Short mmCIF file of C-alpha atoms and ligand atoms in Angstrom, two decimals:
data_model
loop_
_atom_site.label_atom_id
_atom_site.label_comp_id
_atom_site.label_asym_id
_atom_site.label_seq_id
_atom_site.Cartn_x
_atom_site.Cartn_y
_atom_site.Cartn_z
CA UNK H 12 87.94 56.20 -6.64
CA UNK H 13 89.68 55.62 -3.33
CA UNK H 14 88.22 53.10 -0.94
CA UNK H 15 87.11 55.89 1.36
CA UNK H 16 85.32 57.80 -1.43
CA UNK H 17 83.58 54.62 -2.46
CA UNK H 18 82.47 54.01 1.08
CA UNK H 19 81.11 57.55 1.36
CA UNK H 20 79.29 57.26 -1.96
CA UNK H 21 77.85 53.95 -0.86
CA UNK H 22 76.76 55.29 2.52
CA UNK H 23 75.16 58.38 1.04
CA UNK H 24 73.24 56.36 -1.55
CA UNK H 25 72.10 54.04 1.18
CA UNK H 26 71.11 57.01 3.32
CA UNK H 27 69.19 58.58 0.45
CA UNK H 28 67.22 55.40 -0.12
CA UNK H 29 66.44 54.69 3.51
CA UNK H 30 65.75 58.28 4.49
CA UNK H 31 62.76 58.44 2.18
CA UNK H 32 59.93 57.40 4.45
CA UNK H 33 57.32 54.95 3.27
CA UNK H 34 54.55 56.72 5.14
CA UNK H 35 51.29 57.29 3.32
CA UNK H 36 48.34 59.54 4.12
CA UNK H 37 44.68 59.15 3.31
CA UNK H 38 41.95 61.78 3.18
CA UNK H 39 38.30 61.38 2.18
CA UNK H 40 36.78 62.67 -1.07
CA UNK H 41 33.13 63.72 -1.17
CA UNK H 42 31.00 64.85 -4.08
CA UNK H 43 28.77 67.90 -3.89
CA UNK H 44 25.56 68.21 -5.93
CA UNK H 45 24.36 70.04 -7.93
CA UNK H 46 27.75 71.73 -8.39
CA UNK H 47 29.42 68.33 -9.08
CA UNK H 48 32.50 69.55 -7.23
CA UNK H 49 34.73 67.15 -5.33
CA UNK H 50 36.08 68.14 -1.96
CA UNK H 51 38.18 66.77 0.83
CA UNK H 52 38.25 67.73 4.48
CA UNK H 53 40.76 67.87 7.31
CA UNK H 54 41.34 69.75 10.53
CA UNK H 55 42.96 73.17 10.60
CA UNK H 56 43.99 74.83 13.84
CA UNK H 57 46.03 74.20 16.95
CA UNK H 58 43.98 74.87 20.04
CA UNK H 59 40.55 74.62 18.53
CA UNK H 60 40.38 72.62 15.34
CA UNK H 61 38.01 73.35 12.47
CA UNK H 62 37.03 70.71 9.96
CA UNK H 63 37.79 72.53 6.70
CA UNK H 64 36.10 71.38 3.50
CA UNK H 65 38.11 72.21 0.39
CA UNK H 66 37.42 71.66 -3.32
CA UNK H 67 40.18 69.60 -4.97
CA UNK H 68 41.79 71.62 -7.76
CA UNK H 69 44.69 70.40 -9.88
CA UNK H 70 45.54 73.94 -11.03
CA UNK H 71 45.51 75.89 -7.77
CA UNK H 72 49.05 76.61 -6.51
CA UNK H 73 48.27 77.75 -2.97
CA UNK H 74 45.32 76.49 -0.94
CA UNK H 75 42.87 79.20 0.05
CA UNK H 76 39.83 79.28 2.26
CA UNK H 77 37.41 81.65 3.86
CA UNK H 78 38.97 82.00 7.30
CA UNK H 79 35.68 83.33 8.70
CA UNK H 80 34.60 79.70 8.60
CA UNK H 81 37.31 78.73 11.08
CA UNK H 82 36.23 78.41 14.70
CA UNK H 83 39.37 80.00 16.02
CA UNK H 84 41.80 82.36 14.36
CA UNK H 85 44.09 82.55 17.38
CA UNK H 86 46.63 80.05 16.11
CA UNK H 87 46.94 81.52 12.59
CA UNK H 88 50.39 82.99 11.97
CA UNK H 89 50.56 85.84 9.47
CA UNK H 90 53.51 85.67 7.09
CA UNK H 91 55.56 88.83 6.68
CA UNK H 92 56.52 90.13 3.24
CA UNK H 93 60.20 89.77 4.10
CA UNK H 94 59.96 86.08 5.00
CA UNK H 95 61.39 83.43 2.70
CA UNK H 96 57.93 81.83 2.55
CA UNK H 97 56.42 84.97 1.05
CA UNK H 98 59.33 85.40 -1.34
CA UNK H 99 58.93 81.87 -2.66
CA UNK H 100 55.30 82.40 -3.64
CA UNK H 101 55.30 83.51 -7.29
CA UNK H 102 52.97 86.42 -7.85
CA UNK H 103 52.99 87.39 -4.17
CA UNK H 104 51.97 90.80 -2.99
CA UNK H 105 52.47 92.85 0.13
CA UNK H 106 50.12 95.07 2.09
CA UNK H 107 52.96 96.95 3.81
CA UNK H 108 53.85 94.31 6.33
CA UNK H 109 52.09 91.05 5.50
CA UNK H 110 52.23 88.76 2.54
CA UNK H 111 49.28 88.73 0.14
CA UNK H 112 48.38 86.34 -2.63
CA UNK H 113 45.94 86.85 -5.45
CA UNK H 114 45.06 83.88 -7.55
CA UNK H 115 42.54 82.68 -10.08
CA UNK H 116 39.56 80.87 -8.59
CA UNK H 117 38.41 77.86 -10.61
CA UNK H 118 34.81 78.55 -9.57
CA UNK H 119 34.54 82.31 -9.73
CA UNK H 120 36.34 85.64 -9.44
CA UNK H 121 40.03 85.76 -8.46
CA UNK H 122 40.66 85.62 -4.74
CA UNK H 123 43.04 87.76 -2.74
CA UNK H 124 44.04 86.69 0.72
CA UNK H 125 46.68 87.00 3.38
CA UNK H 126 49.20 84.20 3.44
CA UNK H 127 49.09 82.39 6.80
CA UNK H 128 50.25 79.22 8.49
CA UNK H 129 48.49 76.92 10.91
CA UNK H 130 48.46 73.29 11.90
CA UNK H 131 46.78 70.82 9.53
CA UNK H 132 45.77 67.40 10.87
CA UNK H 133 44.83 64.32 8.86
CA UNK H 134 45.38 60.56 8.85
CA UNK H 135 48.08 58.07 8.04
CA UNK H 136 47.10 54.87 6.26
CA UNK H 137 48.28 51.35 5.53
CA UNK H 138 46.82 51.80 2.03
CA UNK H 139 43.36 50.72 3.15
CA UNK H 140 41.99 52.51 6.16
CA UNK H 141 42.75 55.67 8.05
CA UNK H 142 45.05 54.76 10.95
CA UNK H 143 46.34 57.53 13.18
CA UNK H 144 46.42 61.31 13.13
CA UNK H 145 49.44 63.30 12.04
CA UNK H 146 49.91 67.05 11.87
CA UNK H 147 51.69 69.38 9.55
CA UNK H 148 52.64 72.08 12.08
CA UNK H 149 53.02 74.88 9.54
CA UNK H 150 50.63 74.37 6.68
CA UNK H 151 50.82 77.43 4.41
CA UNK H 152 47.61 78.70 2.83
CA UNK H 153 45.84 81.92 2.06
CA UNK H 154 43.01 83.40 4.09
CA UNK H 155 40.42 84.85 1.78
CA UNK H 156 37.52 86.90 3.00
CA UNK H 157 35.19 85.27 0.54
CA UNK H 158 34.27 81.66 0.07
CA UNK H 159 32.55 79.68 -2.62
CA UNK H 160 28.83 79.68 -3.06
CA UNK H 161 28.90 76.12 -1.77
CA UNK H 162 28.97 74.78 1.75
CA UNK H 163 32.70 74.49 1.21
CA UNK H 164 35.30 76.78 2.72
CA UNK H 165 37.80 77.03 -0.12
CA UNK H 166 40.08 75.30 -2.61
CA UNK H 167 42.88 72.81 -1.99
CA UNK H 168 45.92 73.50 -4.17
CA UNK H 169 47.17 70.38 -5.93
CA UNK H 170 48.98 71.92 -8.90
CA UNK H 171 52.37 70.55 -9.96
CA UNK H 172 53.98 74.01 -9.72
CA UNK H 173 55.78 75.80 -6.92
CA UNK H 174 56.49 75.06 -3.29
CA UNK H 175 53.03 75.19 -1.80
CA UNK H 176 50.59 72.72 -3.31
CA UNK H 177 49.18 70.56 -0.52
CA UNK H 178 50.81 67.35 -1.76
CA UNK H 179 54.23 69.03 -1.80
CA UNK H 180 53.89 70.50 1.68
CA UNK H 181 52.94 67.07 3.04
CA UNK H 182 55.54 65.00 1.18
CA UNK H 183 58.32 67.47 2.02
CA UNK H 184 57.44 67.73 5.71
CA UNK H 185 57.26 63.96 6.15
CA UNK H 186 59.99 63.15 3.64
CA UNK H 187 57.85 60.84 1.56
CA UNK H 188 57.82 60.22 -2.17
CA UNK H 189 56.21 63.23 -3.93
CA UNK H 190 53.08 61.71 -5.35
CA UNK H 191 49.34 61.61 -4.73
CA UNK H 192 46.38 59.69 -6.05
CA UNK H 193 42.69 60.42 -6.42
CA UNK H 194 39.78 58.00 -6.61
CA UNK H 195 36.62 60.09 -7.11
CA UNK H 196 33.31 58.60 -5.97
CA UNK H 197 30.38 58.77 -8.38
CA UNK H 198 27.70 59.61 -5.84
CA UNK H 199 27.08 62.11 -3.06
CA UNK H 200 26.36 59.24 -0.70
CA UNK H 201 29.83 57.75 -1.05
CA UNK H 202 33.32 58.58 0.12
CA UNK H 203 36.33 58.22 -2.19
CA UNK H 204 40.06 58.16 -1.57
CA UNK H 205 42.74 60.85 -1.69
CA UNK H 206 46.20 59.38 -1.01
CA UNK H 207 49.40 61.32 -0.50
CA UNK H 208 52.88 59.72 -0.65
CA UNK H 209 53.47 56.11 0.15
CA UNK H 210 54.73 52.96 -1.41
CA UNK H 211 52.08 50.74 0.17
CA UNK H 212 49.73 50.93 -2.76
CA UNK H 213 45.99 51.28 -2.64
CA UNK H 214 43.69 48.83 -0.93
CA UNK H 215 40.26 49.03 -2.50
CA UNK H 216 38.63 45.63 -2.08
CA UNK H 217 39.01 43.18 -3.77
CA UNK H 218 42.42 44.74 -4.50
CA UNK H 219 45.16 44.53 -1.91
CA UNK H 220 48.66 45.91 -1.76
CA UNK H 221 51.16 43.28 -2.75
CA UNK H 222 49.29 40.14 -3.76
CA UNK H 223 46.59 41.76 -5.90
CA UNK H 224 47.40 45.42 -6.63
CA UNK H 225 45.17 47.62 -8.79
CA UNK H 226 46.58 47.34 -12.34
CA UNK H 227 47.86 50.76 -13.36
CA UNK H 228 49.04 52.08 -16.74
CA UNK H 229 51.68 54.81 -16.98
CA UNK H 230 51.86 57.80 -19.29
CA UNK H 231 54.16 60.84 -19.10
CA UNK H 232 52.99 64.24 -17.91
CA UNK H 233 54.22 67.10 -20.04
CA UNK H 234 55.11 70.67 -19.29
CA UNK H 235 54.30 70.58 -15.56
CA UNK H 236 55.98 74.00 -15.13
CA UNK H 237 52.76 75.35 -16.62
CA UNK H 238 51.07 74.46 -13.34
CA UNK H 239 48.76 71.94 -15.05
CA UNK H 240 48.68 68.18 -15.43
CA UNK H 241 48.75 67.53 -19.16
CA UNK H 242 48.89 64.17 -20.93
CA UNK H 243 49.50 63.67 -24.64
CA UNK H 244 46.71 61.81 -26.47
CA UNK H 245 47.83 60.39 -29.81
CA UNK H 246 44.43 59.13 -30.95
CA UNK H 247 40.84 58.57 -29.86
CA UNK H 248 38.91 55.37 -30.60
CA UNK H 249 35.23 54.45 -30.59
CA UNK H 250 34.67 50.70 -30.37
CA UNK H 251 38.27 50.21 -31.47
CA UNK H 252 38.07 52.42 -34.58
CA UNK H 253 40.33 55.51 -34.51
CA UNK H 254 38.73 58.88 -35.23
CA UNK H 255 40.21 60.53 -38.28
CA UNK H 256 41.51 63.73 -36.75
CA UNK H 257 43.98 66.28 -38.00
CA UNK H 258 46.96 65.38 -35.71
CA UNK H 259 47.58 69.06 -34.97
CA UNK H 260 44.27 69.08 -33.05
CA UNK H 261 45.76 66.82 -30.39
CA UNK H 262 49.10 68.64 -30.15
CA UNK H 263 48.05 70.80 -27.22
CA UNK H 264 47.53 67.70 -25.09
CA UNK H 265 44.74 66.96 -22.64
CA UNK H 266 44.50 68.68 -19.29
CA UNK H 267 43.21 66.69 -16.33
CA UNK H 268 40.67 68.64 -14.27
CA UNK H 269 38.88 67.84 -11.04
CA UNK H 270 36.59 70.86 -11.33
CA UNK H 271 35.24 70.49 -14.89
CA UNK H 272 32.28 68.07 -14.68
CA UNK H 273 32.29 66.75 -18.27
CA UNK H 274 35.24 66.42 -20.66
CA UNK H 275 35.40 69.46 -22.95
CA UNK H 276 36.62 68.95 -26.52
CA UNK H 277 37.52 71.42 -29.24
CA UNK H 278 34.65 71.47 -31.79
CA UNK H 279 36.34 69.35 -34.48
CA UNK H 280 37.33 66.69 -31.94
CA UNK H 281 33.84 66.77 -30.43
CA UNK H 282 32.16 66.39 -33.83
CA UNK H 283 34.41 63.48 -34.83
CA UNK H 284 33.74 61.72 -31.54
CA UNK H 285 30.00 62.37 -31.63
CA UNK H 286 29.55 61.08 -35.18
CA UNK H 287 31.63 57.93 -34.58
CA UNK H 288 29.74 57.32 -31.34
CA UNK H 289 26.37 57.85 -33.04
CA UNK H 290 27.29 55.41 -35.81
CA UNK H 291 28.11 52.69 -33.27
CA UNK H 292 25.11 53.48 -31.05
CA UNK H 293 22.72 53.10 -34.00
CA UNK H 294 24.21 49.67 -34.71
CA UNK H 295 22.97 48.46 -31.31
CA UNK H 296 19.48 49.85 -31.83
CA UNK H 297 19.66 53.30 -30.30
CA UNK H 298 18.16 56.22 -32.18
CA UNK H 299 19.36 59.78 -32.11
CA UNK H 300 17.08 62.33 -30.46
CA UNK H 301 17.48 66.13 -30.18
CA UNK H 302 20.14 67.29 -27.72
CA UNK H 303 19.22 68.19 -24.19
CA UNK H 304 20.58 71.71 -24.30
CA UNK H 305 17.17 73.21 -23.66
CA UNK H 306 16.52 71.32 -20.43
CA UNK H 307 17.28 73.59 -17.49
CA UNK H 308 19.86 72.22 -15.10
CA UNK H 309 21.62 70.08 -17.67
CA UNK H 310 24.98 70.82 -19.19
CA UNK H 311 24.12 71.33 -22.85
CA UNK H 312 24.54 67.80 -24.08
CA UNK H 313 24.35 67.89 -27.85
CA UNK H 314 24.29 64.19 -28.68
CA UNK H 315 21.50 62.12 -27.18
CA UNK H 316 19.87 58.76 -27.83
CA UNK H 317 16.63 56.98 -27.19
CA UNK H 318 17.83 53.57 -26.07
CA UNK H 319 14.96 51.69 -27.67
CA UNK H 320 15.07 47.91 -27.52
CA UNK H 321 18.81 47.94 -26.90
CA UNK H 322 18.26 48.45 -23.21
CA UNK H 323 16.21 45.36 -22.51
CA UNK H 324 17.77 42.68 -20.36
CA UNK H 325 21.15 44.29 -20.23
CA UNK H 326 23.06 45.79 -17.37
CA UNK H 327 23.01 49.59 -17.15
CA UNK H 328 24.95 51.11 -20.10
CA UNK H 329 26.21 47.65 -21.08
CA UNK H 330 26.04 48.12 -24.85
CA UNK H 331 27.08 51.76 -25.01
CA UNK H 332 30.06 52.16 -27.43
CA UNK H 333 33.48 52.11 -25.77
CA UNK H 334 35.64 55.24 -26.04
CA UNK H 335 39.41 54.93 -25.69
CA UNK H 336 42.14 57.55 -25.56
CA UNK H 337 45.49 56.41 -26.99
CA UNK H 338 48.48 57.69 -25.01
CA UNK H 339 52.25 57.23 -25.06
CA UNK H 340 53.25 54.38 -22.75
CA UNK H 341 56.52 52.68 -21.89
CA UNK H 342 56.54 50.59 -25.07
CA UNK H 343 54.26 52.23 -27.60
CA UNK H 344 50.68 53.27 -27.28
CA UNK H 345 48.53 52.48 -24.24
CA UNK H 346 44.78 52.93 -24.14
CA UNK H 347 42.67 54.56 -21.47
CA UNK H 348 39.27 52.90 -21.83
CA UNK H 349 35.91 54.42 -20.88
CA UNK H 350 32.67 52.46 -20.65
CA UNK H 351 29.09 53.72 -20.43
CA UNK H 352 29.17 54.77 -16.78
CA UNK H 353 31.88 57.30 -17.73
CA UNK H 354 30.81 58.21 -21.26
CA UNK H 355 27.08 58.87 -21.04
CA UNK H 356 24.53 60.25 -18.60
CA UNK H 357 20.92 59.29 -18.26
CA UNK H 358 18.76 62.42 -18.65
CA UNK H 359 15.35 60.77 -19.00
CA UNK H 360 14.20 57.26 -18.27
CA UNK H 361 14.99 55.98 -21.74
CA UNK H 362 17.27 58.78 -22.99
CA UNK H 363 21.03 58.92 -22.57
CA UNK H 364 23.43 61.62 -23.74
CA UNK H 365 27.10 61.61 -24.62
CA UNK H 366 28.66 63.15 -21.50
CA UNK H 367 31.16 65.35 -23.33
CA UNK H 368 30.91 69.05 -24.07
CA UNK H 369 31.75 71.03 -27.20
CA UNK H 370 34.34 73.61 -26.15
CA UNK H 371 34.16 75.73 -29.31
CA UNK H 372 36.50 76.23 -32.26
CA UNK H 373 39.40 77.85 -30.43
CA UNK H 374 39.40 76.94 -26.75
CA UNK H 375 42.46 77.60 -24.54
CA UNK H 376 42.92 73.84 -24.25
CA UNK H 377 41.79 71.44 -26.98
CA UNK H 378 40.88 68.74 -24.43
CA UNK H 379 40.05 68.99 -20.75
CA UNK H 380 39.29 65.64 -19.14
CA UNK H 381 36.60 66.18 -16.52
CA UNK H 382 35.28 64.35 -13.51
CA UNK H 383 32.46 62.35 -15.10
CA UNK H 384 35.21 60.57 -17.00
CA UNK H 385 37.58 60.30 -14.00
CA UNK H 386 35.19 58.97 -11.39
CA UNK H 387 35.74 55.36 -10.27
CA UNK H 388 39.28 55.28 -11.67
CA UNK H 389 42.42 55.39 -9.53
CA UNK H 390 44.50 58.25 -10.92
CA UNK H 391 48.02 58.73 -9.58
CA UNK H 392 50.25 61.76 -10.17
CA UNK H 393 53.88 60.89 -9.49
CA UNK H 394 55.98 64.05 -9.43
CA UNK H 395 59.17 62.06 -8.79
CA UNK H 396 58.92 60.53 -12.26
CA UNK H 397 56.58 63.14 -13.88
CA UNK H 398 54.16 60.42 -14.83
CA UNK H 399 50.49 59.82 -14.40
CA UNK H 400 49.16 56.34 -13.76
CA UNK H 401 45.56 55.33 -14.37
CA UNK H 402 43.67 52.17 -13.52
CA UNK H 403 40.91 50.48 -15.48
CA UNK H 404 37.47 51.58 -14.43
CA UNK H 405 37.09 50.02 -11.00
CA UNK H 406 33.50 49.25 -12.03
CA UNK H 407 34.86 46.76 -14.58
CA UNK H 408 36.41 44.94 -11.59
CA UNK H 409 33.09 44.99 -9.73
CA UNK H 410 34.30 47.58 -7.27
CA UNK H 411 34.40 51.40 -7.07
CA UNK H 412 36.16 54.35 -5.49
CA UNK H 413 33.73 54.12 -2.59
CA UNK H 414 34.72 50.58 -1.59
CA UNK H 415 36.62 50.44 1.69
CA UNK H 416 38.20 47.48 3.49
CA UNK H 417 35.78 46.11 6.06
CA UNK H 418 36.88 46.64 9.64
CA UNK H 419 37.35 42.97 10.25
CA UNK H 420 39.47 42.24 7.23
CA UNK H 421 42.96 42.67 8.59
CA UNK H 422 46.00 40.50 9.03
CA UNK H 423 45.36 39.54 12.63
CA UNK H 424 41.85 38.49 11.67
CA UNK H 425 43.12 36.43 8.74
CA UNK H 426 45.46 34.56 11.02
CA UNK H 427 42.72 33.58 13.44
C1 NAG P 9 50.74 78.47 -10.73
O1 NAG P 9 52.13 78.63 -10.90
C2 NAG P 9 52.58 78.49 -12.23
C3 NAG P 9 54.09 78.53 -12.22
O2 NAG P 9 54.56 79.61 -11.45
C4 NAG P 9 51.96 79.60 -13.08
O3 NAG P 9 52.37 79.46 -14.43
C5 NAG P 9 50.44 79.46 -13.00
O4 NAG P 9 49.83 80.50 -13.70
C6 NAG P 9 49.98 79.47 -11.56
N1 NAG P 9 48.58 79.12 -11.56
C7 NAG P 9 47.68 79.76 -10.84
C8 NAG P 9 46.28 79.25 -10.98
O5 NAG P 9 47.94 80.70 -10.13
C1 NAG P 10 42.27 43.62 13.34
O1 NAG P 10 41.15 42.82 13.67
C2 NAG P 10 41.14 42.42 15.02
C3 NAG P 10 39.93 41.51 15.25
O2 NAG P 10 39.11 41.37 14.14
C4 NAG P 10 41.05 43.66 15.93
O3 NAG P 10 41.06 43.29 17.29
C5 NAG P 10 42.26 44.56 15.64
O4 NAG P 10 42.16 45.75 16.40
C6 NAG P 10 42.33 44.89 14.16
N1 NAG P 10 43.58 45.63 13.90
C7 NAG P 10 43.59 46.75 13.22
C8 NAG P 10 44.95 47.35 13.01
O5 NAG P 10 42.61 47.29 12.77
#
């Protein structure tokens, strides 16, 4: 290499590294009951802004919302069929002049809408609090004429596929690292964290960015072209003992879902988990009682327990068996551990049920990890490395996804 070539290579590498901005964005996450859906909210519009509430969905490619819920439609720009934007939407349609998009709706019938652009406004962050507003001048989404039967306007696309998931539009516009992280709150009274981009890390007290970061474990995501986030469980453990499963049952991987409330398992996996769990639960004095399928309003939980004496003088769910999912890590297997708050639900004062659902003999996906299991974990999807990172349950560190830095705790205060 000539000296000049070397210099150019050096400068372009340097430029590549420094051009990637460190900026990070933070949006709120709320929980809706009884639907158990998680949604975020931000402003849409230029002249008159509307606070749009959108269900988080890891499989939706293009955000859609009921535009009748917007206060002003005057700043919406329709996208023509001939535009490059329309052409880069797989499965696009055309109504003669304007671009259309029809897509599956995680909560109902498929939705057809016109593809539009408008300004989206949300907040930057230092990893802890929301700092100042920024806008994406041309946020692309689809304007449906129907909404959800919830007080929520539509669905935020977070899939790994295509050009238009929200995280990709944000990270491309601001030239930040293509990743996002979710920390789902467990109650409707709390607000969780939805981060986009950033190298700052996540400040959820008592964790801080550099001195005491949230410990995270990495596992690869497979087959993201499918438009889904899929991890590859190698085994499942109950109180440290692996379930004896036919390995082919786990081959399809486990999909991560923010719309499914309870993890759904193929029947054989469910049965193996339920019997191992029951065995351990009986050892600590719980007794099996009929499932709660017949109680209206409950997901049909098939495996339930009367807590008996085991409950006395112990913290909520303290002696519930621990479930772990074994996953490929950097050097061998890593374990994603779930304690009682994420494995059972209380259905009656002294009755708890295994918070997993039997998905039948031949479901489309053998395992779908749902939100009861994800809440109060920090879950990061890094599309630059195609890896997912998960924390321990924040509850095991005496904190939760709804913990926020107090207003006073900042550097200038610390120096005083
Ligand atoms: C999203 O896009 C991917 C890749 O084009 C496609 O396979 C998938 O079916 C799409 N998903 C939805 C929900 O439209
Ligand atoms: C930090 O705290 C001080 C006083 O407690 C306050 O005046 C200042 O505005 C805070 N800075 C930020 C960035 O929040």
